[in-house]
Amino acid sequence: MNLNLFNTLTGKVEVLAPEPGKPLGIYACGPTVYDYGHIGNFRTFLEVDVLRRTLKLLGIPVRHVMNITDVDDKIIRNAAALNQPIGEYTARFEKAFFEDLDALRVQHPEIIARATEHIDQMVKLIQRLAENGAAYQTEDGSWYFRLAAFPAYGKLSKKDLTGMVDGARVDVDEYEKDSARDFALWKAAKPGETSWDTPIGRGRPGWHIECSAMSMEYLGETFDLHAGGEDLTFPHHENEIAQSESVTHKTFARHWMHVRFLLVEGRKMSKSEGNFYTLRDLLIKGFKASSIRLALISVPYSNQMNFTVDGLIDATAAIERLRTFHARLVEAHLEPGSTELKASAEQAETTFRAALANDLNTAEARAPIFELVRMANTALDKNQMLAGDRDAILETLVFFDSVFDVMEDHDAEATRHAIEWAVAEGRSAEIDPKLMAGLSLSDADVDNLIAERTAAKKSRNFARADQIRDELAEKGILIEDSKEGVRWKRK
RNA sequence: GCACCGGUGGCGAAGUGGCUAACGCGCUGGUCUGCAAAACCAGUAUUCGCGGGUUCAAUUCCCGCCCGGUGCUCCA
């Protein structure tokens, strides 16, 4: 099955397919590692994760490159304030970034490319641009891209620059540029700032050049897909196209995918609005990593989504439904054979795949899975499910989870890491007290208490049994009695 | 100001020129249960921001208005 994906460049939904015999090349803009990632950042990485998992589901091999921007103005400023080398400063946030990705079960790209490790490639690109007359050096030693050298500028963001007049917003720092809209390729070293000694002078790279240099390094001069947040369309991606195509005279990326922004509680996320969340903020407040993952990916990437605490609670309930069902299904004692439920499971899988193949419509993809859960629960209630049905349903769930990845419970681990981090950072006061109470009880402790409750129930000592259940509930542990025995879960 | 995107039940959110407008959460009633939980059943939008238009037929296409969001140089 083909993946149909909206292409920002053409404004149409088009088939995304690799060249015969080659993996599909993806370059996705990664983080600037100057702070902890917020949920807006992670929405983008999560949606790209949905993309790569869907490609795999459809049998399309992937070569996915992500950059790490580990040198820029903010990094230099913040590292200087702490009196640290920038490498030491960025290492901390890069590590945190990958811990967060792991908590959210975002698969790692095949290739991680750090800007500071590709200075040579960037310098060579700037040299080639200079040879073409598309780059020029100013008196202070900085290099700029000459927009006038690239008439197609604006084709991605659909901007017509002919009506834009120079001079309106000239940065005082950049008075030497030929045109106010020319952008920096290379920034001349300022005293005390991190810099590299290169054939084009001492300095550091501008922001856009790293993505051109590193995508070409790992994916070639033309590649299949470039992805990122919608804010990057202009100027970042537009500038990448200008730089790259001015050198190669070939199409840079054939397909462009942009993830829409999210709102938080109906408003733009911002620190001043008080609705700015890092992943870690949410984890230590007691929200589960899986809930955050499901909430963020359940709205298709192409739609603006409203991230809310209520939405997180909803996602938690939805995941509980799936996990409870899965446990019930696995435990059930079934006779051999199969019923029409088997065909329903196969149909659900087909619908699931088709929805994802249709521009990654995750909302539509979820629906047949939940419908299947309801049908299967009904059959289990009526004792009408057979072993062959179960096999088919489990298979469908495997495909579902190969993209959604919320069935298995890894949440306690992610939460524990976040708590350890908060303690180490001196932010213990922000940790939800119930979370701490729950963690004080080990799985073995819970099992022991449940055994005691079962014994109490057997001797019809319901008062004691209910007391144990209430005690556990206070620590966020819920008990479910079933035919197959007692199940429990951490809320 | 200019450009683009969106407004669907209590909430979130798909979708379609014409079958009962998915799915999740919530709520109400019932079944089951020692009581719960889980699960199931039934109910929960005669209607898709407002006003026009096109059409045999519009929530779906067109126009206007109102509201929300985003972009307009380094923010995913």
PDB file of N, CA and C (backbone and C1' of nucleotides) in Angstrom, chain A residues 43 47 230-231 258-269 295-308 362-363, chain B residues 3-8 12-15 67-71 76:
ATOM      1  N   ARG A  43       5.198  17.109  20.097  1.00  0.00           N
ATOM      2  CA  ARG A  43       4.150  16.803  19.128  1.00  0.00           C
ATOM      3  C   ARG A  43       4.798  16.577  17.752  1.00  0.00           C
ATOM      4  N   GLU A  47       4.781  13.047  15.750  1.00  0.00           N
ATOM      5  CA  GLU A  47       4.114  12.891  14.452  1.00  0.00           C
ATOM      6  C   GLU A  47       5.082  12.342  13.409  1.00  0.00           C
ATOM      7  N   GLU A 230       5.449  23.453  11.565  1.00  0.00           N
ATOM      8  CA  GLU A 230       4.939  24.382  10.554  1.00  0.00           C
ATOM      9  C   GLU A 230       5.636  25.737  10.588  1.00  0.00           C
ATOM     10  N   ASP A 231       6.140  26.087  11.753  1.00  0.00           N
ATOM     11  CA  ASP A 231       6.818  27.379  11.858  1.00  0.00           C
ATOM     12  C   ASP A 231       8.116  27.424  11.053  1.00  0.00           C
ATOM     13  N   HIS A 258       4.769  19.276   7.056  1.00  0.00           N
ATOM     14  CA  HIS A 258       4.819  20.224   8.181  1.00  0.00           C
ATOM     15  C   HIS A 258       3.757  19.904   9.217  1.00  0.00           C
ATOM     16  N   VAL A 259       4.189  19.772  10.452  1.00  0.00           N
ATOM     17  CA  VAL A 259       3.293  19.432  11.553  1.00  0.00           C
ATOM     18  C   VAL A 259       2.712  20.721  12.114  1.00  0.00           C
ATOM     19  N   ARG A 260       1.386  20.754  12.227  1.00  0.00           N
ATOM     20  CA  ARG A 260       0.730  21.963  12.726  1.00  0.00           C
ATOM     21  C   ARG A 260       0.996  22.143  14.221  1.00  0.00           C
ATOM     22  N   PHE A 261       0.906  23.372  14.638  1.00  0.00           N
ATOM     23  CA  PHE A 261       1.148  23.718  16.037  1.00  0.00           C
ATOM     24  C   PHE A 261       0.042  23.188  16.941  1.00  0.00           C
ATOM     25  N   LEU A 262       0.321  23.150  18.208  1.00  0.00           N
ATOM     26  CA  LEU A 262      -0.748  22.846  19.143  1.00  0.00           C
ATOM     27  C   LEU A 262      -1.050  24.055  19.998  1.00  0.00           C
ATOM     28  N   LEU A 263      -2.274  24.069  20.509  1.00  0.00           N
ATOM     29  CA  LEU A 263      -2.683  25.054  21.499  1.00  0.00           C
ATOM     30  C   LEU A 263      -2.696  24.329  22.831  1.00  0.00           C
ATOM     31  N   VAL A 264      -2.591  25.055  23.910  1.00  0.00           N
ATOM     32  CA  VAL A 264      -2.723  24.437  25.224  1.00  0.00           C
ATOM     33  C   VAL A 264      -3.880  25.127  25.931  1.00  0.00           C
ATOM     34  N   GLU A 265      -4.878  24.326  26.290  1.00  0.00           N
ATOM     35  CA  GLU A 265      -6.109  24.848  26.893  1.00  0.00           C
ATOM     36  C   GLU A 265      -6.686  25.953  26.006  1.00  0.00           C
ATOM     37  N   GLY A 266      -6.651  25.734  24.702  1.00  0.00           N
ATOM     38  CA  GLY A 266      -7.283  26.652  23.770  1.00  0.00           C
ATOM     39  C   GLY A 266      -6.494  27.910  23.443  1.00  0.00           C
ATOM     40  N   ARG A 267      -5.295  28.019  24.000  1.00  0.00           N
ATOM     41  CA  ARG A 267      -4.502  29.227  23.757  1.00  0.00           C
ATOM     42  C   ARG A 267      -3.105  28.850  23.312  1.00  0.00           C
ATOM     43  N   LYS A 268      -2.479  29.814  22.728  1.00  0.00           N
ATOM     44  CA  LYS A 268      -1.099  29.596  22.330  1.00  0.00           C
ATOM     45  C   LYS A 268      -0.278  29.300  23.584  1.00  0.00           C
ATOM     46  N   MET A 269       0.561  28.285  23.482  1.00  0.00           N
ATOM     47  CA  MET A 269       1.390  27.937  24.635  1.00  0.00           C
ATOM     48  C   MET A 269       2.462  29.001  24.831  1.00  0.00           C
ATOM     49  N   ALA A 295      -2.524  11.229  23.458  1.00  0.00           N
ATOM     50  CA  ALA A 295      -3.212  12.510  23.268  1.00  0.00           C
ATOM     51  C   ALA A 295      -2.586  13.280  22.104  1.00  0.00           C
ATOM     52  N   LEU A 296      -1.268  13.288  22.058  1.00  0.00           N
ATOM     53  CA  LEU A 296      -0.593  14.099  21.040  1.00  0.00           C
ATOM     54  C   LEU A 296      -0.714  13.511  19.640  1.00  0.00           C
ATOM     55  N   ILE A 297      -0.824  12.193  19.523  1.00  0.00           N
ATOM     56  CA  ILE A 297      -0.889  11.632  18.168  1.00  0.00           C
ATOM     57  C   ILE A 297      -2.315  11.334  17.703  1.00  0.00           C
ATOM     58  N   SER A 298      -3.291  11.498  18.578  1.00  0.00           N
ATOM     59  CA  SER A 298      -4.647  11.147  18.164  1.00  0.00           C
ATOM     60  C   SER A 298      -5.270  12.194  17.251  1.00  0.00           C
ATOM     61  N   VAL A 299      -4.727  13.394  17.286  1.00  0.00           N
ATOM     62  CA  VAL A 299      -5.164  14.410  16.323  1.00  0.00           C
ATOM     63  C   VAL A 299      -4.162  14.359  15.167  1.00  0.00           C
ATOM     64  N   PRO A 300      -4.654  14.208  13.935  1.00  0.00           N
ATOM     65  CA  PRO A 300      -3.726  14.097  12.810  1.00  0.00           C
ATOM     66  C   PRO A 300      -2.759  15.279  12.744  1.00  0.00           C
ATOM     67  N   TYR A 301      -1.568  15.009  12.273  1.00  0.00           N
ATOM     68  CA  TYR A 301      -0.498  16.013  12.247  1.00  0.00           C
ATOM     69  C   TYR A 301      -0.892  17.271  11.465  1.00  0.00           C
ATOM     70  N   SER A 302      -1.807  17.084  10.495  1.00  0.00           N
ATOM     71  CA  SER A 302      -2.147  18.189   9.604  1.00  0.00           C
ATOM     72  C   SER A 302      -3.163  19.137  10.226  1.00  0.00           C
ATOM     73  N   ASN A 303      -3.650  18.801  11.406  1.00  0.00           N
ATOM     74  CA  ASN A 303      -4.615  19.659  12.090  1.00  0.00           C
ATOM     75  C   ASN A 303      -4.010  20.258  13.346  1.00  0.00           C
ATOM     76  N   GLN A 304      -4.378  21.486  13.572  1.00  0.00           N
ATOM     77  CA  GLN A 304      -4.002  22.107  14.829  1.00  0.00           C
ATOM     78  C   GLN A 304      -4.679  21.329  15.951  1.00  0.00           C
ATOM     79  N   MET A 305      -3.981  21.058  17.030  1.00  0.00           N
ATOM     80  CA  MET A 305      -4.632  20.329  18.118  1.00  0.00           C
ATOM     81  C   MET A 305      -4.650  21.151  19.389  1.00  0.00           C
ATOM     82  N   ASN A 306      -5.661  20.884  20.183  1.00  0.00           N
ATOM     83  CA  ASN A 306      -5.800  21.575  21.460  1.00  0.00           C
ATOM     84  C   ASN A 306      -5.413  20.599  22.565  1.00  0.00           C
ATOM     85  N   PHE A 307      -4.289  20.846  23.181  1.00  0.00           N
ATOM     86  CA  PHE A 307      -3.787  19.972  24.238  1.00  0.00           C
ATOM     87  C   PHE A 307      -4.325  20.462  25.570  1.00  0.00           C
ATOM     88  N   THR A 308      -5.053  19.566  26.272  1.00  0.00           N
ATOM     89  CA  THR A 308      -5.648  19.985  27.541  1.00  0.00           C
ATOM     90  C   THR A 308      -5.443  18.898  28.596  1.00  0.00           C
ATOM     91  N   THR A 362      -4.609   9.564  11.946  1.00  0.00           N
ATOM     92  CA  THR A 362      -4.570   8.759  13.167  1.00  0.00           C
ATOM     93  C   THR A 362      -5.934   8.679  13.852  1.00  0.00           C
ATOM     94  N   ALA A 363      -6.704   9.738  13.766  1.00  0.00           N
ATOM     95  CA  ALA A 363      -8.031   9.742  14.408  1.00  0.00           C
ATOM     96  C   ALA A 363      -8.909   8.681  13.762  1.00  0.00           C
TER      97      ALA A 363
ATOM     98  P     A B   3      -5.060  39.117   1.499  1.00  0.00           P
ATOM     99  O5'   A B   3      -4.159  37.859   1.859  1.00  0.00           O
ATOM    100  C5'   A B   3      -3.139  37.429   0.949  1.00  0.00           C
ATOM    101  C4'   A B   3      -2.382  36.285   1.556  1.00  0.00           C
ATOM    102  C3'   A B   3      -3.223  35.111   2.007  1.00  0.00           C
ATOM    103  O3'   A B   3      -3.572  34.261   0.933  1.00  0.00           O
ATOM    104  C1'   A B   3      -1.674  35.644   3.696  1.00  0.00           C
ATOM    105  P     C B   4      -4.976  33.426   1.002  1.00  0.00           P
ATOM    106  O5'   C B   4      -4.641  32.250   2.026  1.00  0.00           O
ATOM    107  C5'   C B   4      -3.667  31.271   1.688  1.00  0.00           C
ATOM    108  C4'   C B   4      -3.302  30.471   2.910  1.00  0.00           C
ATOM    109  C3'   C B   4      -4.449  29.743   3.593  1.00  0.00           C
ATOM    110  O3'   C B   4      -4.773  28.530   2.939  1.00  0.00           O
ATOM    111  C1'   C B   4      -3.148  30.823   5.221  1.00  0.00           C
ATOM    112  P     C B   5      -6.283  27.962   3.059  1.00  0.00           P
ATOM    113  O5'   C B   5      -6.331  27.385   4.535  1.00  0.00           O
ATOM    114  C5'   C B   5      -5.513  26.279   4.899  1.00  0.00           C
ATOM    115  C4'   C B   5      -5.662  25.996   6.376  1.00  0.00           C
ATOM    116  C3'   C B   5      -7.093  25.777   6.861  1.00  0.00           C
ATOM    117  O3'   C B   5      -7.548  24.479   6.586  1.00  0.00           O
ATOM    118  C1'   C B   5      -5.973  27.203   8.356  1.00  0.00           C
ATOM    119  P     G B   6      -9.150  24.246   6.360  1.00  0.00           P
ATOM    120  O5'   G B   6      -9.779  24.438   7.815  1.00  0.00           O
ATOM    121  C5'   G B   6      -9.588  23.448   8.802  1.00  0.00           C
ATOM    122  C4'   G B   6      -9.939  23.988  10.155  1.00  0.00           C
ATOM    123  C3'   G B   6     -11.415  24.223  10.441  1.00  0.00           C
ATOM    124  O3'   G B   6     -12.052  23.003  10.786  1.00  0.00           O
ATOM    125  C1'   G B   6     -10.164  26.049  11.265  1.00  0.00           C
ATOM    126  P     G B   7     -13.659  22.984  11.164  1.00  0.00           P
ATOM    127  O5'   G B   7     -13.648  23.444  12.688  1.00  0.00           O
ATOM    128  C5'   G B   7     -14.725  23.142  13.584  1.00  0.00           C
ATOM    129  C4'   G B   7     -15.115  24.408  14.319  1.00  0.00           C
ATOM    130  C3'   G B   7     -16.625  24.658  14.346  1.00  0.00           C
ATOM    131  O3'   G B   7     -17.137  24.465  15.666  1.00  0.00           O
ATOM    132  C1'   G B   7     -15.393  26.624  13.748  1.00  0.00           C
ATOM    133  P     U B   8     -16.809  23.185  16.592  1.00  0.00           P
ATOM    134  O5'   U B   8     -17.805  22.107  16.007  1.00  0.00           O
ATOM    135  C5'   U B   8     -19.137  22.483  15.640  1.00  0.00           C
ATOM    136  C4'   U B   8     -19.848  21.269  15.146  1.00  0.00           C
ATOM    137  C3'   U B   8     -19.933  20.117  16.141  1.00  0.00           C
ATOM    138  O3'   U B   8     -21.045  20.282  16.999  1.00  0.00           O
ATOM    139  C1'   U B   8     -19.204  19.290  14.039  1.00  0.00           C
ATOM    140  P     G B  12     -13.864  21.014  23.145  1.00  0.00           P
ATOM    141  O5'   G B  12     -13.019  19.704  22.816  1.00  0.00           O
ATOM    142  C5'   G B  12     -11.729  19.531  23.391  1.00  0.00           C
ATOM    143  C4'   G B  12     -11.152  18.216  22.917  1.00  0.00           C
ATOM    144  C3'   G B  12     -11.080  18.008  21.416  1.00  0.00           C
ATOM    145  O3'   G B  12     -10.018  18.718  20.816  1.00  0.00           O
ATOM    146  C1'   G B  12     -11.847  16.037  22.438  1.00  0.00           C
ATOM    147  P     A B  13     -10.190  19.236  19.331  1.00  0.00           P
ATOM    148  O5'   A B  13     -10.472  17.904  18.491  1.00  0.00           O
ATOM    149  C5'   A B  13      -9.491  16.881  18.421  1.00  0.00           C
ATOM    150  C4'   A B  13     -10.061  15.700  17.675  1.00  0.00           C
ATOM    151  C3'   A B  13     -10.536  16.018  16.268  1.00  0.00           C
ATOM    152  O3'   A B  13      -9.424  16.000  15.387  1.00  0.00           O
ATOM    153  C1'   A B  13     -12.187  14.763  17.389  1.00  0.00           C
ATOM    154  P     A B  14      -9.624  16.299  13.863  1.00  0.00           P
ATOM    155  O5'   A B  14     -10.021  14.872  13.307  1.00  0.00           O
ATOM    156  C5'   A B  14     -10.665  14.778  12.070  1.00  0.00           C
ATOM    157  C4'   A B  14     -11.034  13.341  11.848  1.00  0.00           C
ATOM    158  C3'   A B  14     -11.750  13.134  10.530  1.00  0.00           C
ATOM    159  O3'   A B  14     -10.798  12.932   9.510  1.00  0.00           O
ATOM    160  C1'   A B  14     -13.002  12.133  12.259  1.00  0.00           C
ATOM    161  P     G B  15     -10.892  13.795   8.211  1.00  0.00           P
ATOM    162  O5'   G B  15     -12.255  13.267   7.584  1.00  0.00           O
ATOM    163  C5'   G B  15     -12.447  11.871   7.368  1.00  0.00           C
ATOM    164  C4'   G B  15     -13.902  11.616   7.131  1.00  0.00           C
ATOM    165  C3'   G B  15     -14.537  12.522   6.087  1.00  0.00           C
ATOM    166  O3'   G B  15     -14.294  12.020   4.794  1.00  0.00           O
ATOM    167  C1'   G B  15     -15.924  12.425   8.003  1.00  0.00           C
ATOM    168  P     C B  67     -15.406  39.272  15.713  1.00  0.00           P
ATOM    169  O5'   C B  67     -15.135  37.793  16.237  1.00  0.00           O
ATOM    170  C5'   C B  67     -15.764  37.326  17.419  1.00  0.00           C
ATOM    171  C4'   C B  67     -15.461  35.861  17.609  1.00  0.00           C
ATOM    172  C3'   C B  67     -13.986  35.480  17.619  1.00  0.00           C
ATOM    173  O3'   C B  67     -13.366  35.746  18.866  1.00  0.00           O
ATOM    174  C1'   C B  67     -15.163  33.958  16.255  1.00  0.00           C
ATOM    175  P     G B  68     -11.805  36.061  18.888  1.00  0.00           P
ATOM    176  O5'   G B  68     -11.151  34.639  18.660  1.00  0.00           O
ATOM    177  C5'   G B  68     -11.274  33.628  19.661  1.00  0.00           C
ATOM    178  C4'   G B  68     -10.673  32.347  19.161  1.00  0.00           C
ATOM    179  C3'   G B  68      -9.235  32.434  18.694  1.00  0.00           C
ATOM    180  O3'   G B  68      -8.312  32.447  19.765  1.00  0.00           O
ATOM    181  C1'   G B  68     -10.485  31.174  17.141  1.00  0.00           C
ATOM    182  P     G B  69      -6.932  33.201  19.567  1.00  0.00           P
ATOM    183  O5'   G B  69      -6.158  32.228  18.584  1.00  0.00           O
ATOM    184  C5'   G B  69      -5.835  30.909  19.006  1.00  0.00           C
ATOM    185  C4'   G B  69      -5.275  30.138  17.848  1.00  0.00           C
ATOM    186  C3'   G B  69      -4.041  30.724  17.186  1.00  0.00           C
ATOM    187  O3'   G B  69      -2.881  30.472  17.946  1.00  0.00           O
ATOM    188  C1'   G B  69      -5.532  29.985  15.529  1.00  0.00           C
ATOM    189  P     U B  70      -1.698  31.488  17.896  1.00  0.00           P
ATOM    190  O5'   U B  70      -1.064  31.172  16.475  1.00  0.00           O
ATOM    191  C5'   U B  70      -0.508  29.879  16.211  1.00  0.00           C
ATOM    192  C4'   U B  70      -0.151  29.768  14.768  1.00  0.00           C
ATOM    193  C3'   U B  70       0.770  30.851  14.218  1.00  0.00           C
ATOM    194  O3'   U B  70       2.126  30.616  14.573  1.00  0.00           O
ATOM    195  C1'   U B  70      -0.991  30.519  12.706  1.00  0.00           C
ATOM    196  P     G B  71       3.085  31.822  14.731  1.00  0.00           P
ATOM    197  O5'   G B  71       3.421  32.152  13.213  1.00  0.00           O
ATOM    198  C5'   G B  71       4.031  31.170  12.389  1.00  0.00           C
ATOM    199  C4'   G B  71       4.111  31.705  10.979  1.00  0.00           C
ATOM    200  C3'   G B  71       4.717  33.091  10.855  1.00  0.00           C
ATOM    201  O3'   G B  71       6.124  33.029  10.861  1.00  0.00           O
ATOM    202  C1'   G B  71       2.747  32.997   9.587  1.00  0.00           C
ATOM    203  P     A B  76      12.225  25.497  18.586  1.00  0.00           P
ATOM    204  O5'   A B  76      11.291  24.453  17.819  1.00  0.00           O
ATOM    205  C5'   A B  76      11.824  23.195  17.457  1.00  0.00           C
ATOM    206  C4'   A B  76      10.773  22.516  16.603  1.00  0.00           C
ATOM    207  C3'   A B  76      10.191  23.436  15.547  1.00  0.00           C
ATOM    208  O3'   A B  76      10.918  23.294  14.341  1.00  0.00           O
ATOM    209  C1'   A B  76       8.445  22.400  16.781  1.00  0.00           C
TER     210        A B  76
END
